[in-house]
Short mmCIF file of C-alpha atoms and ligand atoms in Angstrom, two decimals:
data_model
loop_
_atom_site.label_atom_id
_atom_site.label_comp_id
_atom_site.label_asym_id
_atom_site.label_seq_id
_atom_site.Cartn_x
_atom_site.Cartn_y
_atom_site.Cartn_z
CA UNK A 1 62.76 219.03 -14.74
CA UNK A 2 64.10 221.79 -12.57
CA UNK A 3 67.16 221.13 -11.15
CA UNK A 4 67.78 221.32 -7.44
CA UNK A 5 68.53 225.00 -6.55
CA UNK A 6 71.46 224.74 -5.05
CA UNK A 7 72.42 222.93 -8.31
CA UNK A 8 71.54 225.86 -10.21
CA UNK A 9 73.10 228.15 -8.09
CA UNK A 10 76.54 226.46 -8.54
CA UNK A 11 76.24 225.91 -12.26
CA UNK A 12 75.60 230.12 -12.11
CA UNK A 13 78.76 230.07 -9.88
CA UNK A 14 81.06 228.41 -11.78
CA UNK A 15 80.50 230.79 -14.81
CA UNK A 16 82.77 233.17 -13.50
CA UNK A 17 85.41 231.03 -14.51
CA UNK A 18 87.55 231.83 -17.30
CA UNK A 19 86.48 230.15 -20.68
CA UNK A 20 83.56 228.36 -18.70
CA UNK A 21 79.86 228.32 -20.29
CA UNK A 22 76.84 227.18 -18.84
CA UNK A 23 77.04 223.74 -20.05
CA UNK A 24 80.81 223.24 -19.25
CA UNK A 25 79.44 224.44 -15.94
CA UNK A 26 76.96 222.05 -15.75
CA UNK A 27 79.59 219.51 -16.67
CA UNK A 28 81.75 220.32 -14.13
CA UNK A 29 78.75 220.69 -10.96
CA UNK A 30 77.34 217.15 -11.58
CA UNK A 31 81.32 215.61 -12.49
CA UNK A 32 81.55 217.27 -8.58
CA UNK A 33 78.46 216.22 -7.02
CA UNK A 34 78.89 212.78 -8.30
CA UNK A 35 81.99 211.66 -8.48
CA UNK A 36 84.45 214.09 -6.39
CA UNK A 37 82.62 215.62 -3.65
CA UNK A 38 86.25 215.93 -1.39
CA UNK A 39 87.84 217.70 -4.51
CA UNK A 40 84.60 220.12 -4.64
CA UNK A 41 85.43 220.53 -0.92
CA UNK A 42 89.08 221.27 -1.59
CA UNK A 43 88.39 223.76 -4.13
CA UNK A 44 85.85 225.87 -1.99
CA UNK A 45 88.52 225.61 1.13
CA UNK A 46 91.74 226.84 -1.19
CA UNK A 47 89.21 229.54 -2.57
CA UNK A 48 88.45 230.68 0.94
CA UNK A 49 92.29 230.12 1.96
CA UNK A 50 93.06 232.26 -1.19
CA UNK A 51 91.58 235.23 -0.84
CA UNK A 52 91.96 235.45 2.74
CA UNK A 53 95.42 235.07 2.63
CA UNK A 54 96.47 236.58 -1.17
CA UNK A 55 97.11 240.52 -1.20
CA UNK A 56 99.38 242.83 -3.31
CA UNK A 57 103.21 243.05 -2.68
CA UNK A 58 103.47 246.81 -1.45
CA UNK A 59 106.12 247.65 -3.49
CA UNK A 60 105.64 245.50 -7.22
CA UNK A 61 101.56 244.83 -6.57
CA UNK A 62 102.31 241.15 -7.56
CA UNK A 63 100.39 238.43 -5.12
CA UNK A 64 101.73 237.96 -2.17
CA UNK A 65 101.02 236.47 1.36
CA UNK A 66 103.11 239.48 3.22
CA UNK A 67 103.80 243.17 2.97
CA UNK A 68 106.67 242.07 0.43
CA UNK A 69 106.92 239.35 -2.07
CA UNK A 70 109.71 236.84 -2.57
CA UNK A 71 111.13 238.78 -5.52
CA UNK A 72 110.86 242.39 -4.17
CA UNK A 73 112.46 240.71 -0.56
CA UNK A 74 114.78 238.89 -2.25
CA UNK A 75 118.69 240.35 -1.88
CA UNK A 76 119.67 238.53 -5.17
CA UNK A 77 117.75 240.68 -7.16
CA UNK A 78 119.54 243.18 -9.52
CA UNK A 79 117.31 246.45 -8.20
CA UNK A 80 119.29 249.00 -10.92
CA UNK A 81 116.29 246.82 -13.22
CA UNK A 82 112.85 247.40 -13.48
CA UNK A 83 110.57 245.44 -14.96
CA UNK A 84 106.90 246.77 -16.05
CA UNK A 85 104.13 244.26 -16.74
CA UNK A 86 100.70 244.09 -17.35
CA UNK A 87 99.48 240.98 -14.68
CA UNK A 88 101.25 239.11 -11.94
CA UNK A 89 100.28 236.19 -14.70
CA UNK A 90 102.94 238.01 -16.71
CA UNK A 91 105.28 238.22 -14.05
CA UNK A 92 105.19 234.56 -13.65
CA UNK A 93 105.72 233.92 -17.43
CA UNK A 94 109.14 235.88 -17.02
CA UNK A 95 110.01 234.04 -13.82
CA UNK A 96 109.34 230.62 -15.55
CA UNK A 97 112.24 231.48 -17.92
CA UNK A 98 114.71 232.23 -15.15
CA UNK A 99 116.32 234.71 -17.52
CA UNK A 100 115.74 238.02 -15.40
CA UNK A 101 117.19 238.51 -12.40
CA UNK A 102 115.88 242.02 -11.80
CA UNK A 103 113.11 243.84 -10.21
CA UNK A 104 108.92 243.63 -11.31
CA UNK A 105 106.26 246.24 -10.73
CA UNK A 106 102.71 245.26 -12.10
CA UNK A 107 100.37 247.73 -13.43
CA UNK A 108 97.33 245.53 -12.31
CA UNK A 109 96.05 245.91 -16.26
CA UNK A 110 96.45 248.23 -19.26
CA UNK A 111 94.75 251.56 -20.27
CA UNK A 112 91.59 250.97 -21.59
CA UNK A 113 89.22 253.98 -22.78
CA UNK A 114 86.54 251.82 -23.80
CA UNK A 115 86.33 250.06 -20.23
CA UNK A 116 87.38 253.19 -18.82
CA UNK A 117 90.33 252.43 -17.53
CA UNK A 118 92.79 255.58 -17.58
CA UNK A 119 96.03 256.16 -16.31
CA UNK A 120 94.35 256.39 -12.58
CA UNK A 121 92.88 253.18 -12.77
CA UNK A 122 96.37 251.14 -12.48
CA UNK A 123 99.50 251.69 -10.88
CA UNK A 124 101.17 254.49 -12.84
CA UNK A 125 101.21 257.28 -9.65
CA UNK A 126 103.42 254.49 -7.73
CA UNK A 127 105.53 253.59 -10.39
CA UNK A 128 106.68 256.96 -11.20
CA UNK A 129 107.57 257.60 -7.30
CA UNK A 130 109.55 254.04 -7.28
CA UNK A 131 111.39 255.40 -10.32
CA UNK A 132 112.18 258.83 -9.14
CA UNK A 133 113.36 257.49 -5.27
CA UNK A 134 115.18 254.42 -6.38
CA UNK A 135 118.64 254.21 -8.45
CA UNK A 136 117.05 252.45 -11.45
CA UNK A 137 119.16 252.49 -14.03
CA UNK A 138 116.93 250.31 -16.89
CA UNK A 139 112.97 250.10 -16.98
CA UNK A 140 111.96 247.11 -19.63
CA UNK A 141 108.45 247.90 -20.52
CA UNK A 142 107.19 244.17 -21.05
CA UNK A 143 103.27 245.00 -21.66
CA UNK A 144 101.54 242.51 -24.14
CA UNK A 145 102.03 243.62 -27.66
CA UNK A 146 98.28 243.89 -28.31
CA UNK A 147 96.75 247.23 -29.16
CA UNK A 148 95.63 248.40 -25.41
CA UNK A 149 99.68 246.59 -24.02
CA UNK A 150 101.22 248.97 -26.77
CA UNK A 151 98.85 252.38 -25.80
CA UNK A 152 100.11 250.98 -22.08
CA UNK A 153 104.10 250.69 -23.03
CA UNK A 154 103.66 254.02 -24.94
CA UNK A 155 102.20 255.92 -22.03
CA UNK A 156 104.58 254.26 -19.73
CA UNK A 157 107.73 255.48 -21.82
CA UNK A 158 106.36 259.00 -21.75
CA UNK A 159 106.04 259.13 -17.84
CA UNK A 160 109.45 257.89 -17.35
CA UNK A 161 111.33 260.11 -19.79
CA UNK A 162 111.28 262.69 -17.25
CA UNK A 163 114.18 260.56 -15.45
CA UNK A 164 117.33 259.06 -16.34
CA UNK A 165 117.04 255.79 -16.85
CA UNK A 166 117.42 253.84 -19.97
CA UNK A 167 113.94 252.80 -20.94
CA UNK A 168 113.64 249.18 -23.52
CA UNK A 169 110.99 247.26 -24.33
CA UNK A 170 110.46 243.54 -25.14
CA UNK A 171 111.72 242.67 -29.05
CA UNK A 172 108.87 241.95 -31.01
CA UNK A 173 109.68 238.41 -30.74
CA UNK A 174 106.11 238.09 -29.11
CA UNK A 175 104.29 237.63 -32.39
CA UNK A 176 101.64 240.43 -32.71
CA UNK A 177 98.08 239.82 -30.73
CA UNK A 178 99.70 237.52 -28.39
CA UNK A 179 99.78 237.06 -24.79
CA UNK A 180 102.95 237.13 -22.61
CA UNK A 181 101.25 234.38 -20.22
CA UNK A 182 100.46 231.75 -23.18
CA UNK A 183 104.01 232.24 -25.01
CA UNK A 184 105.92 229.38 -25.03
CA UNK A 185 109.67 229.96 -22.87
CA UNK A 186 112.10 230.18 -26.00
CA UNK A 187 109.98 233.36 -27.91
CA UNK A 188 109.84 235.16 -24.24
CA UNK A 189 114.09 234.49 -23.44
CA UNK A 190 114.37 235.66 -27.01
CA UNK A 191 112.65 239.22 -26.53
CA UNK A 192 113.92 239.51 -23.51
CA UNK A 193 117.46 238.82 -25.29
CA UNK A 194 117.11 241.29 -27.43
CA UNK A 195 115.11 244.20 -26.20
CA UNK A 196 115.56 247.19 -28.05
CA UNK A 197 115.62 250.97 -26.95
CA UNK A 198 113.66 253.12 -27.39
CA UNK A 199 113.64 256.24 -29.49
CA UNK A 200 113.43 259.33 -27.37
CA UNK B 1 109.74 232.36 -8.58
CA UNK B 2 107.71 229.94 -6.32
CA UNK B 3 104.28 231.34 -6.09
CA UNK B 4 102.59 231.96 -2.88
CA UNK B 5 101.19 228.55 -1.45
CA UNK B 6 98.07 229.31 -1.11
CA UNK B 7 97.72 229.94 -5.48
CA UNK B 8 99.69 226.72 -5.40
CA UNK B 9 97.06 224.87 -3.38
CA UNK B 10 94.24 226.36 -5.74
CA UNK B 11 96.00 225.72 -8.97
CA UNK B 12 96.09 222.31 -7.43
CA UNK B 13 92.34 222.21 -5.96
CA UNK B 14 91.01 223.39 -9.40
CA UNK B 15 92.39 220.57 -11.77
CA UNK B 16 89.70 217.97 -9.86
CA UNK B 17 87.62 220.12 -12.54
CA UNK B 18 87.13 217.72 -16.01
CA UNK B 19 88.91 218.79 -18.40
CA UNK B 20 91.36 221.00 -16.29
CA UNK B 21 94.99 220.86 -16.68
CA UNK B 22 97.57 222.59 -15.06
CA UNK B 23 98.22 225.87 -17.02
CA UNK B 24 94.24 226.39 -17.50
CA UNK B 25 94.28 225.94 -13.46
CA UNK B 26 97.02 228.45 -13.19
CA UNK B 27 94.87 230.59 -15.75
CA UNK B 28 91.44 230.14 -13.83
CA UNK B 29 93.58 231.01 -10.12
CA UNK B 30 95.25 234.55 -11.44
CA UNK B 31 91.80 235.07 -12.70
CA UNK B 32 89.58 235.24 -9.95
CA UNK B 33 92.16 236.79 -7.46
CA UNK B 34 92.94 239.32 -9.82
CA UNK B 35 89.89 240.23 -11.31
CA UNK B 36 87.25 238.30 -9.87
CA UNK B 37 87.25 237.90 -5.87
CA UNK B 38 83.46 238.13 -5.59
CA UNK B 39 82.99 235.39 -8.23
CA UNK B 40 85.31 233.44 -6.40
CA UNK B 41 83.73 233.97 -3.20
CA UNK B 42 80.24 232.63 -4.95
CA UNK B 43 81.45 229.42 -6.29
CA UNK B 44 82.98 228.84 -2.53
CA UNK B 45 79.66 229.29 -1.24
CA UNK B 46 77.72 227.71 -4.36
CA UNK B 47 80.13 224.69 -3.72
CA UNK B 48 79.56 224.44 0.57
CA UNK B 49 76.33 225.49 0.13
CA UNK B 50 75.55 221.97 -2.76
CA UNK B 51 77.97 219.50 -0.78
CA UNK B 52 76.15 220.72 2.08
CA UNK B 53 72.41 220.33 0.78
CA UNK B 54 72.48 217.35 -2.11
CA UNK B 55 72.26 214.45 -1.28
CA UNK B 56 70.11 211.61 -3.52
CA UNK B 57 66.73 210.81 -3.98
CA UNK B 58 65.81 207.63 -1.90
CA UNK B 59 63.96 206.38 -5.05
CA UNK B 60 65.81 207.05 -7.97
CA UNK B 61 69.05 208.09 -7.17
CA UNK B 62 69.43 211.38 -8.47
CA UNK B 63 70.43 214.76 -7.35
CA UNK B 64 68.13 215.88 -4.56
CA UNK B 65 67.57 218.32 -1.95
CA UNK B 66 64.84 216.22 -0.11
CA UNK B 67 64.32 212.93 0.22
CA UNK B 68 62.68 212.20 -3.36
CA UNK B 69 63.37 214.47 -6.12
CA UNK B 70 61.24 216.28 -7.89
CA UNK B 71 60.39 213.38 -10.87
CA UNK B 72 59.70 210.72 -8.22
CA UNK B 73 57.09 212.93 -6.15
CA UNK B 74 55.53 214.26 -9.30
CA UNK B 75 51.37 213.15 -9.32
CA UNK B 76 51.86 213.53 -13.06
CA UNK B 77 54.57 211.03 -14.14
CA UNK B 78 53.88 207.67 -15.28
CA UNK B 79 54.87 205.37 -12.81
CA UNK B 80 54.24 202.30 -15.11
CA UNK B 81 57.47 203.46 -17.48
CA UNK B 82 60.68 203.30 -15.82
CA UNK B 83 64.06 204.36 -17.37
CA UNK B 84 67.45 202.93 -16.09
CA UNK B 85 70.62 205.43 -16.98
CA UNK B 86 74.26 206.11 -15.68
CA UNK B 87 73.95 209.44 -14.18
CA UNK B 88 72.23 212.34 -13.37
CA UNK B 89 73.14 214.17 -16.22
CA UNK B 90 71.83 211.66 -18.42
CA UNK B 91 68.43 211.80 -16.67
CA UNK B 92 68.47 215.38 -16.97
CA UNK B 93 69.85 215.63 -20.98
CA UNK B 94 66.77 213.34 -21.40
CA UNK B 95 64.11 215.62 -19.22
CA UNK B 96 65.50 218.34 -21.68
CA UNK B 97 63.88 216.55 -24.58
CA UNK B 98 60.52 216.34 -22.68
CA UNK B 99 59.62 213.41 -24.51
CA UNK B 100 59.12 211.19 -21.81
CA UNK B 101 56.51 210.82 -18.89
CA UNK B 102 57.73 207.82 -16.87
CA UNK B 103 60.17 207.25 -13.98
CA UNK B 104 63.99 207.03 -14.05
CA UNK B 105 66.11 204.65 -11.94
CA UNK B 106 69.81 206.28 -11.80
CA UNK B 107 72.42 203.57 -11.53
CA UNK B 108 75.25 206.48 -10.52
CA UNK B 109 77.76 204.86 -12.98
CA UNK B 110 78.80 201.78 -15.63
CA UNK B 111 80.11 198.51 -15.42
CA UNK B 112 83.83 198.75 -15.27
CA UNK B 113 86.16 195.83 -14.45
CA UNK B 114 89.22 197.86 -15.45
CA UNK B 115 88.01 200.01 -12.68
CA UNK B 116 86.66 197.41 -10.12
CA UNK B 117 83.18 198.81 -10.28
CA UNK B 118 80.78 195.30 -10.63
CA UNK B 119 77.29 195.20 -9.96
CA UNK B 120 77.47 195.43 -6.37
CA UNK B 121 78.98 199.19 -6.64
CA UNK B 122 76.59 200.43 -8.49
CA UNK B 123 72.43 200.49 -7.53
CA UNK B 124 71.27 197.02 -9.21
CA UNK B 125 70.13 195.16 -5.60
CA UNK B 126 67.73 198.72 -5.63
CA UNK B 127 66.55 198.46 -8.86
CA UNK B 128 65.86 194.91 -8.90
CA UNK B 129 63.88 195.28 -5.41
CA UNK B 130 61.90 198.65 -7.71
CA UNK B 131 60.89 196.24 -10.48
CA UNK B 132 59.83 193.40 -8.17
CA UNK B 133 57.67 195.64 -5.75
CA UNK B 134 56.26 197.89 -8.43
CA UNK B 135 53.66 197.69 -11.49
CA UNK B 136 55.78 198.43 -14.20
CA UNK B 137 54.94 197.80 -17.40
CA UNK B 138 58.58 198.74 -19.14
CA UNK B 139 61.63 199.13 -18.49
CA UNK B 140 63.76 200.81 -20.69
CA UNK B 141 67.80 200.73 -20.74
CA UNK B 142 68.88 204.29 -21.45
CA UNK B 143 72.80 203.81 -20.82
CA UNK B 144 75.15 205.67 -23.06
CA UNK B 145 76.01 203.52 -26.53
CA UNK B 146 79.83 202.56 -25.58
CA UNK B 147 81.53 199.45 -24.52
CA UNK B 148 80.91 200.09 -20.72
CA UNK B 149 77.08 201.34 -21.47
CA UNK B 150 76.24 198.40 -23.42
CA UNK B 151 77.48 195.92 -21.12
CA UNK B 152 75.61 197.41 -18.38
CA UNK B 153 72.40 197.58 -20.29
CA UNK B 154 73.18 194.08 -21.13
CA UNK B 155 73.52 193.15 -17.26
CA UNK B 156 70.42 194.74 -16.59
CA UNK B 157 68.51 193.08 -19.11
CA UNK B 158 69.45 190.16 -17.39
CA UNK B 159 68.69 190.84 -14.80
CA UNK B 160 65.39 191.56 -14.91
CA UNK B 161 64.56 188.63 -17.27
CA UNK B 162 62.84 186.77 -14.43
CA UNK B 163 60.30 190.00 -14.05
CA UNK B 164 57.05 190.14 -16.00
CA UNK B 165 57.94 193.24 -17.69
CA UNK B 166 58.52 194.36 -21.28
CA UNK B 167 62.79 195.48 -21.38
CA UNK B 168 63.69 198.14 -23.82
CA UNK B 169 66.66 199.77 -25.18
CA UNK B 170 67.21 203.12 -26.68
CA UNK B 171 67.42 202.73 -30.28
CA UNK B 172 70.39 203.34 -32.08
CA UNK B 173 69.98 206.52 -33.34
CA UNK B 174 72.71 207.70 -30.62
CA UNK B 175 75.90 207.61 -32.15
CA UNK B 176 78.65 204.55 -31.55
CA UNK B 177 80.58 206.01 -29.01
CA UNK B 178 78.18 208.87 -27.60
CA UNK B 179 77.36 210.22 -24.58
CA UNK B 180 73.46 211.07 -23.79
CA UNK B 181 74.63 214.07 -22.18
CA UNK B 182 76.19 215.48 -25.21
CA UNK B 183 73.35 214.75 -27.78
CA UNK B 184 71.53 216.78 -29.51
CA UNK B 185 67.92 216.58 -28.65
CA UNK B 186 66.45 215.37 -31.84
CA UNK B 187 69.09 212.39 -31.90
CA UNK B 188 67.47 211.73 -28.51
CA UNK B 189 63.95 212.24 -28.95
CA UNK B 190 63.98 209.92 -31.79
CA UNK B 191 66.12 207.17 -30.39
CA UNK B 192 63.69 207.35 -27.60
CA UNK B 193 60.43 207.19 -29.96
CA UNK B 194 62.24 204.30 -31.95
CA UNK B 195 63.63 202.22 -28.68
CA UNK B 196 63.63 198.73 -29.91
CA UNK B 197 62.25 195.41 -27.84
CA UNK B 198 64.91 193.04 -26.94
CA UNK B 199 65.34 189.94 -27.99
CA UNK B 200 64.80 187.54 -24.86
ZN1 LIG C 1 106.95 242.62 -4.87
ZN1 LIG C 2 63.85 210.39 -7.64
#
């Protein structure tokens, strides 16, 4: 049997998920078209709301449904900090712990050479203009301690050392290989606690 | 940090996927707006564009973008053999196997007091009317082998005692406890071959 194309097509659709093969696909199209056809609706509406509505905050790149976000609006936040990260996933894992109160910017990924993704590819060019117009007195380099987060941190440190501004980066409480956004709250407060700096 | 409402509302739209919880949600969200827009914009589409066109096959119940499905309008099946499963993806795990010729009668669903789903929820009053206005020569119960399944393939048997027409079950070479859709396809080929006449 064939299934209905438009079947098909969704199943194809759905593989763009994260973690999603074609049979959890398949899984998840006919647990849709049979059983929760107002939840398949919702999803395809908050998709459409999503990405009509969701751009970058114009100063951190984080999402964001105006020119600013929350954090970068906010006139709580301590702006003399400056935190780097990897993803506005990230971002959210530091939030989560409430143990920051200062400022984000997001490099929208990490240096890659084997996906060739350089320097140019993220947000490097506006990160060094926010340091060098803004009183900044601390920039926590908080890129995932994987190979390509490290090469990222590294490259970071050696942009900013230019300025001067005290430059840390997370203690290697974040066990090697692992991801900011699936550490549990206690390891992240604890490298955040006790971020080191850095040799320069 | 709150997030932006509109990833809140597609966190939220996403768990009606099985086997979807909050943080994969979260995970699946910063995904496709960070990385993945055009994917996301496809399974908006692939989802409006199947709620839109599926709808059931008058005859069998299954998914459809006409009014009989592909099986049903076939010249080639055996319309003497009819098979009586939950769901769609039951029918189609069994297609997979290509082992059988006959037609399938979907009930969309099991017998569930817990869950207030009787008889009169799911398609008996069709099937009966199939097996009284049609030449079939067997009829055989292909419900999943769990408490739910077996009950319905027991209300179906008796259901169709009155009818001149030999009953059968699958035999029980699927698993205690397993679901057609998640068997391999020798386990199902042979409990097809080896599907056992009920005692009536
Ligand atoms: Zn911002
Ligand atoms: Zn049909």
């Amino acid at each position: 049997m064939v299934l209905s194309s438009a079947i098909e097509a969704l199943k194809e659709a759905l593989k763009a998920l994260p973690g999603v093969g074609p049979k959890n696909a398949q899984r998840m199209a006919f647990h849709l078209l049979e059983r929760d056809r107002e939840g398949a609706k919702k999803i395809a509406d908050a998709l459409n709301n999503a990405l009509e509505k969701i751009t970058s905050c114009e100063r951190c790149n984080t999402f964001c449904e105006s020119t600013l976000c929350d954090i970068c609006a906010s006139e709580k936040r301590d702006k003399s900090l400056l935190c780097v990260v990897e993803t506005p996933a990230d971002l959210q894992a530091i939030e989560q712990v409430g143990a920051y109160q200062g400022l984000y910017f997001v490099l929208m990924g990490k240096l890659s050479p084997l996906e060739g993704i350089g320097p140019d590819q993220l947000g490097f060019k506006r990160l060094n203009q926010i340091v060098a117009e803004n009183e900044i007195h601390e920039v926590i380099i908080a890129t995932n301690i994987t190979a390509e987060g490290e090469t990222t941190a590294d490259y970071t440190q050696q942009m900013l050392m230019p300025y001067d501004v005290k430059i840390t980066r997370l203690a290697r409480g974040v066990p090697v290989g692992g991801e900011l956004e699936y550490m549990d709250q206690r390891t992240l407060a604890a490298a955040f606690k006790d971020r080191r700096a850095t040799s320069q």
